[in-house]
């Protein structure tokens, strides 16, 4: 029976050579190695042999099955390639066509700017501290030296929730209080990025939601000159070493003194254009020395500690960097806008 098997093996190999298309190949598979194929059936007859011949037959049968299977697969590949070659020759496939572009996702322009900002502050030793979006009235205002009914509250139009005293933060500054209360009396150097919300009429210049990046440094002997040096350094690292920086006196209830940071217009270089509204300067951050009341509310003794804080808007910075003239693009989710970054 072993001889019969060997003969069948040779016959099968020869028949496989002759199979030249898919259909013939499937026919061959059925005839020889399928469930009712000749080889399969013969291998099953091992039981008819005297016991001492069975191991040798079994071993050879397994070998042959494996080889036929491999030969079958190779022939299938060969036939596939021949088919492809024929198609190529007949021009059915145009190999000179350029590849189809693959769609890749990308980061939102605000996220890209945020990450640049993180990198720069990280180089200067500031860690990211995440505070909450839903705040209480006390932390968002009162502890920042803006008591109830104080006219300065008009600076922030607020989304209140139905729960008394609970609101959406109007700025990232309440994070100052939370960071101080967590770290006091250790020195602090953090930035606090996050979404802020304002109950405002949406226009080209103002949105009801936008990012802010707050900064806070608290320690011994931190002075106004440290704030000015740090902000100037930041602006030049982000916008280029040739930029001019200007500080203007301003007012925030939680800093004293308060300053506004301007840089010379990146579009016209200070000559005056529509982007800088013919002033030659672009406003890019608010800042100041942390007010003693705020330090005390955060758990620091203002006789011993000083600090500075700043706040900037990544959307505004992105608008300046790319010459975008309408802030509504950022959260309008228009793919044609987002694709450009
Ligand atoms: N929180 C202020 C605003 O939203 C910005 C600011 C932050 C100013 C920190 C000074 C210091 O307008």
Coordinates of C-alpha atoms and ligand atoms in Angstrom, one line a residue:
X1 CA 0.0 0.0 0.0
X2 CA 3.0 2.3 0.6
X3 CA 3.8 1.8 -3.1
X4 CA 0.3 2.8 -4.1
X5 CA 0.6 5.9 -1.9
X6 CA 3.9 6.8 -3.6
X7 CA 2.4 6.4 -7.0
X8 CA -0.6 8.5 -6.0
X9 CA 1.8 11.2 -4.7
X10 CA 3.6 11.3 -8.1
X11 CA 0.3 11.4 -10.0
X12 CA -1.0 14.3 -7.8
X13 CA 2.2 16.3 -8.3
X14 CA 1.9 15.8 -12.1
X15 CA -1.7 16.8 -12.1
X16 CA -0.9 19.9 -10.1
X17 CA 1.5 21.0 -12.8
X18 CA -1.3 20.8 -15.3
X19 CA -3.7 22.9 -13.3
X20 CA -3.4 26.4 -14.9
X21 CA -6.3 28.4 -13.4
X22 CA -8.3 28.9 -10.2
X23 CA -11.0 26.5 -11.3
X24 CA -8.6 23.6 -12.2
X25 CA -6.7 24.3 -8.9
X26 CA -9.9 23.9 -6.9
X27 CA -10.7 20.7 -8.8
X28 CA -7.3 19.3 -8.0
X29 CA -7.7 20.1 -4.3
X30 CA -11.1 18.3 -4.2
X31 CA -9.7 15.3 -6.1
X32 CA -6.5 14.7 -4.1
X33 CA -6.4 16.5 -0.7
X34 CA -10.0 17.4 0.0
X35 CA -12.1 15.6 2.6
X36 CA -13.0 12.9 0.1
X37 CA -9.8 13.2 -2.0
X38 CA -7.8 10.2 -3.1
X39 CA -4.8 10.9 -0.8
X40 CA -7.1 11.5 2.2
X41 CA -8.9 8.2 1.6
X42 CA -5.8 6.2 1.1
X43 CA -4.2 7.6 4.3
X44 CA -7.3 6.5 6.2
X45 CA -6.8 2.9 5.1
X46 CA -3.8 2.6 7.5
X47 CA -5.9 0.3 9.7
X48 CA -5.9 -2.4 7.0
X49 CA -2.1 -2.8 7.3
X50 CA -0.5 -5.2 9.7
X51 CA 0.4 -3.3 12.9
X52 CA 4.1 -3.3 12.4
X53 CA 3.8 -1.5 9.0
X54 CA 1.5 1.2 10.3
X55 CA 4.1 3.6 11.8
X56 CA 6.2 3.8 8.7
X57 CA 3.2 4.3 6.5
X58 CA 1.8 6.9 8.8
X59 CA 5.0 8.9 8.9
X60 CA 5.3 8.9 5.1
X61 CA 1.6 9.7 4.7
X62 CA 1.9 12.8 6.9
X63 CA 5.0 13.9 4.9
X64 CA 3.2 13.5 1.7
X65 CA 0.1 15.4 2.9
X66 CA 2.3 18.2 4.1
X67 CA 4.2 18.4 0.8
X68 CA 1.1 18.3 -1.3
X69 CA -0.5 21.1 0.7
X70 CA 2.7 23.2 0.3
X71 CA 2.8 22.5 -3.4
X72 CA -0.8 23.4 -3.7
X73 CA -0.3 26.8 -2.0
X74 CA 2.8 27.5 -4.1
X75 CA 0.9 26.7 -7.3
X76 CA -1.9 29.0 -6.2
X77 CA 0.5 31.9 -5.7
X78 CA 2.1 31.2 -9.1
X79 CA -1.3 31.2 -10.8
X80 CA -2.2 34.5 -9.0
X81 CA 1.1 36.1 -10.2
X82 CA 0.6 34.9 -13.8
X83 CA -2.9 36.4 -13.7
X84 CA -1.4 39.7 -12.4
X85 CA 1.3 39.7 -15.1
X86 CA -1.4 39.2 -17.8
X87 CA -3.4 42.0 -16.4
X88 CA -0.4 44.3 -16.3
X89 CA 0.5 43.4 -19.9
X90 CA -3.0 44.0 -21.1
X91 CA -3.0 47.4 -19.3
X92 CA -5.8 46.6 -16.9
X93 CA -3.6 47.9 -14.1
X94 CA -1.8 51.3 -14.5
X95 CA 1.2 51.1 -12.3
X96 CA 2.1 54.7 -13.1
X97 CA -0.9 56.0 -11.2
X98 CA 0.1 58.0 -8.1
X99 CA -0.7 56.4 -4.8
X100 CA -3.9 57.3 -3.1
X101 CA -3.3 59.8 -0.2
X102 CA -3.9 58.4 3.2
X103 CA -6.0 60.6 5.5
X104 CA -4.1 61.6 8.6
X105 CA -5.5 63.2 11.6
X106 CA -3.9 66.3 13.2
X107 CA -4.0 68.3 16.3
X108 CA -6.3 71.3 16.7
X109 CA -4.5 74.6 16.2
X110 CA -5.1 75.6 19.8
X111 CA -3.6 72.3 21.0
X112 CA -0.6 72.9 18.8
X113 CA -0.1 76.4 20.3
X114 CA -0.8 75.1 23.8
X115 CA 2.0 72.5 23.4
X116 CA 4.5 75.1 22.2
X117 CA 3.6 77.2 25.2
X118 CA 4.0 74.2 27.6
X119 CA 7.4 73.5 26.1
X120 CA 8.7 77.0 26.6
X121 CA 7.5 77.3 30.2
X122 CA 8.8 73.8 30.9
X123 CA 12.2 74.9 29.8
X124 CA 11.9 77.8 32.3
X125 CA 11.0 75.4 35.1
X126 CA 7.2 75.7 35.2
X127 CA 5.1 72.6 35.7
X128 CA 1.6 72.1 34.4
X129 CA -1.1 72.2 37.0
X130 CA -4.7 71.3 36.0
X131 CA -7.5 72.9 37.8
X132 CA -11.3 72.5 37.3
X133 CA -13.6 74.0 34.6
X134 CA -16.6 74.1 37.0
X135 CA -15.8 76.5 39.8
X136 CA -17.4 78.0 42.8
X137 CA -18.1 81.7 43.0
X138 CA -15.8 82.1 45.9
X139 CA -12.7 80.7 44.2
X140 CA -13.4 82.3 40.8
X141 CA -14.0 85.8 42.3
X142 CA -14.0 86.4 46.1
X143 CA -10.7 84.8 47.0
X144 CA -9.1 86.6 44.0
X145 CA -10.0 89.9 45.7
X146 CA -13.2 90.4 43.8
X147 CA -15.9 90.4 46.6
X148 CA -19.6 90.0 45.7
X149 CA -21.1 93.2 44.3
X150 CA -17.6 94.6 43.5
X151 CA -17.8 96.5 40.2
X152 CA -14.7 94.6 39.0
X153 CA -17.0 91.5 38.5
X154 CA -18.3 93.3 35.4
X155 CA -14.9 92.4 33.8
X156 CA -16.1 88.8 33.4
X157 CA -19.6 88.0 32.1
X158 CA -20.4 84.7 33.8
X159 CA -22.2 81.5 33.0
X160 CA -23.9 80.6 36.3
X161 CA -25.3 77.1 36.8
X162 CA -28.7 76.4 38.3
X163 CA -26.9 75.5 41.5
X164 CA -26.3 78.7 43.6
X165 CA -22.6 79.7 43.8
X166 CA -21.5 77.2 41.0
X167 CA -20.3 78.6 37.7
X168 CA -18.1 77.9 34.7
X169 CA -14.7 79.5 35.4
X170 CA -14.4 82.8 33.5
X171 CA -10.6 82.7 33.7
X172 CA -7.9 80.3 34.8
X173 CA -7.0 82.5 37.8
X174 CA -9.0 80.5 40.4
X175 CA -6.5 77.8 39.7
X176 CA -3.9 80.1 41.5
X177 CA -5.9 79.7 44.7
X178 CA -6.1 75.9 44.3
X179 CA -2.4 75.5 43.5
X180 CA -1.4 77.7 46.4
X181 CA -3.6 75.9 48.9
X182 CA -2.1 72.6 47.7
X183 CA 1.6 73.7 47.9
X184 CA 1.8 76.3 50.6
X185 CA 4.2 77.0 52.2
X186 CA 6.5 75.6 49.5
X187 CA 7.6 77.9 46.6
X188 CA 5.5 77.4 43.4
X189 CA 6.3 77.6 39.7
X190 CA 3.3 76.4 37.7
X191 CA 1.3 77.1 34.5
X192 CA -2.4 76.4 34.6
X193 CA -3.9 75.8 31.1
X194 CA -7.6 75.2 30.6
X195 CA -10.9 76.2 28.9
X196 CA -12.7 79.3 30.1
X197 CA -16.2 80.4 29.5
X198 CA -17.8 83.8 29.2
X199 CA -21.4 84.8 28.7
X200 CA -20.7 87.0 25.8
X201 CA -22.1 87.9 22.4
X202 CA -20.1 85.8 20.0
X203 CA -18.2 87.9 17.4
X204 CA -15.1 87.8 15.3
X205 CA -13.2 88.9 18.5
X206 CA -14.9 87.1 21.3
X207 CA -16.1 83.6 21.9
X208 CA -18.0 82.1 24.8
X209 CA -15.3 79.5 25.2
X210 CA -11.5 79.8 24.8
X211 CA -8.3 78.6 26.4
X212 CA -6.2 80.4 28.8
X213 CA -2.8 79.6 30.2
X214 CA -2.3 81.0 33.6
X215 CA 1.1 81.2 35.2
X216 CA 2.0 81.5 38.9
X217 CA 5.3 81.8 40.7
X218 CA 5.4 82.2 44.5
X219 CA 8.6 82.3 46.6
X220 CA 11.0 84.5 48.4
X221 CA 12.3 87.7 46.8
X222 CA 10.3 87.5 43.6
X223 CA 10.2 91.0 42.2
X224 CA 8.6 92.9 39.4
X225 CA 11.8 92.8 37.4
X226 CA 11.6 89.0 37.5
X227 CA 8.1 89.2 36.0
X228 CA 9.2 91.5 33.3
X229 CA 12.3 89.5 32.5
X230 CA 10.4 86.2 32.4
X231 CA 7.6 87.5 30.2
X232 CA 10.1 89.1 27.8
X233 CA 12.0 85.9 27.6
X234 CA 8.8 83.9 26.9
X235 CA 7.6 86.3 24.2
X236 CA 10.9 86.1 22.4
X237 CA 11.1 82.3 22.7
X238 CA 7.6 82.0 21.1
X239 CA 7.7 84.8 18.5
X240 CA 11.4 85.2 17.8
X241 CA 14.5 86.8 19.5
X242 CA 14.1 90.0 17.4
X243 CA 10.7 90.9 18.9
X244 CA 10.3 94.0 21.0
X245 CA 8.3 93.7 24.2
X246 CA 6.4 96.6 25.9
X247 CA 4.7 96.7 29.3
X248 CA 1.7 98.9 30.1
X249 CA 0.1 99.6 33.4
X250 CA -3.2 97.9 33.8
X251 CA -5.7 96.7 36.4
X252 CA -6.6 93.3 37.7
X253 CA -8.1 93.0 41.2
X254 CA -5.8 90.0 42.0
X255 CA -2.5 91.6 41.0
X256 CA -0.8 94.8 42.2
X257 CA 0.8 96.3 40.3
X258 CA -0.9 95.0 37.1
X259 CA 0.6 95.1 33.6
X260 CA -0.4 94.3 30.1
X261 CA 2.3 92.7 27.8
X262 CA 2.5 93.9 24.2
X263 CA 4.9 92.9 21.4
X264 CA 5.7 94.9 18.3
X265 CA 3.3 93.8 15.5
X266 CA 4.6 90.7 13.8
X267 CA 2.9 91.7 10.6
X268 CA 4.1 95.3 10.1
X269 CA 7.0 95.3 12.5
X270 CA 5.5 98.3 14.3
X271 CA 4.7 100.6 11.4
X272 CA 1.0 100.2 11.8
X273 CA -1.5 97.9 10.0
X274 CA -5.0 96.5 10.3
X275 CA -3.9 93.6 12.5
X276 CA -2.4 96.0 15.2
X277 CA -5.1 98.5 14.5
X278 CA -2.4 101.0 13.5
X279 CA -0.8 101.1 16.9
X280 CA 2.2 99.0 16.0
X281 CA 1.7 96.8 19.0
X282 CA -0.2 93.6 19.8
X283 CA -1.5 92.8 23.2
X284 CA -0.7 89.3 24.3
X285 CA -0.9 88.8 28.0
X286 CA -2.1 90.3 31.3
X287 CA 0.1 89.9 34.4
X288 CA 1.2 91.4 37.7
X289 CA 2.5 90.8 41.2
X290 CA 0.2 88.6 43.2
X291 CA -1.9 90.8 45.4
X292 CA -1.2 90.3 49.2
X293 CA -4.9 89.4 49.8
X294 CA -4.6 86.6 47.2
X295 CA -1.4 85.3 48.7
X296 CA -3.0 85.3 52.1
X297 CA -6.1 83.5 50.7
X298 CA -3.8 80.9 49.2
X299 CA -2.1 80.3 52.5
X300 CA 1.1 82.3 52.2
X301 CA 2.2 85.1 54.5
X302 CA 2.6 88.2 52.3
X303 CA 5.2 89.6 54.6
X304 CA 7.4 86.7 53.7
X305 CA 6.3 85.6 50.2
X306 CA 5.9 87.4 47.0
X307 CA 5.0 86.2 43.5
X308 CA 3.9 87.0 40.0
X309 CA 1.0 85.7 37.9
X310 CA 0.1 86.0 34.2
X311 CA -2.6 85.0 31.9
X312 CA -2.5 84.5 28.1
X313 CA -4.9 83.2 25.4
X314 CA -3.6 80.5 23.0
X315 CA -6.3 81.3 20.4
X316 CA -5.2 84.9 20.3
X317 CA -1.6 83.8 20.0
X318 CA -2.5 81.4 17.2
X319 CA -4.4 84.1 15.4
X320 CA -1.3 86.3 15.5
X321 CA 1.0 83.5 14.4
X322 CA -1.1 82.6 11.4
X323 CA -2.9 85.8 10.6
X324 CA -6.4 84.4 11.4
X325 CA -8.9 87.2 11.6
X326 CA -11.9 85.5 13.2
X327 CA -11.9 83.7 16.5
X328 CA -15.1 81.8 15.6
X329 CA -13.2 79.5 13.4
X330 CA -11.6 77.8 16.4
X331 CA -14.7 76.1 17.8
X332 CA -16.8 76.1 14.6
X333 CA -15.5 72.6 13.7
X334 CA -15.1 73.4 10.1
X335 CA -12.8 70.8 8.6
X336 CA -11.7 73.2 5.9
X337 CA -10.2 75.5 8.6
X338 CA -8.8 72.7 10.8
X339 CA -7.1 71.0 7.8
X340 CA -4.8 73.9 7.3
X341 CA -2.8 73.3 10.4
Ligands
LIG1 N1 -7.4 86.3 34.6 C1 -7.1 87.5 33.8 C2 -8.2 87.6 32.7 O1 -8.8 86.7 32.4 C3 -5.7 87.5 33.2 C4 -4.6 87.6 34.3 C5 -4.1 86.5 34.9 C6 -4.1 88.9 34.7 C7 -3.1 86.6 35.8 C8 -3.1 89.0 35.6 C9 -2.6 87.8 36.2 O2 -8.4 88.7 32.2

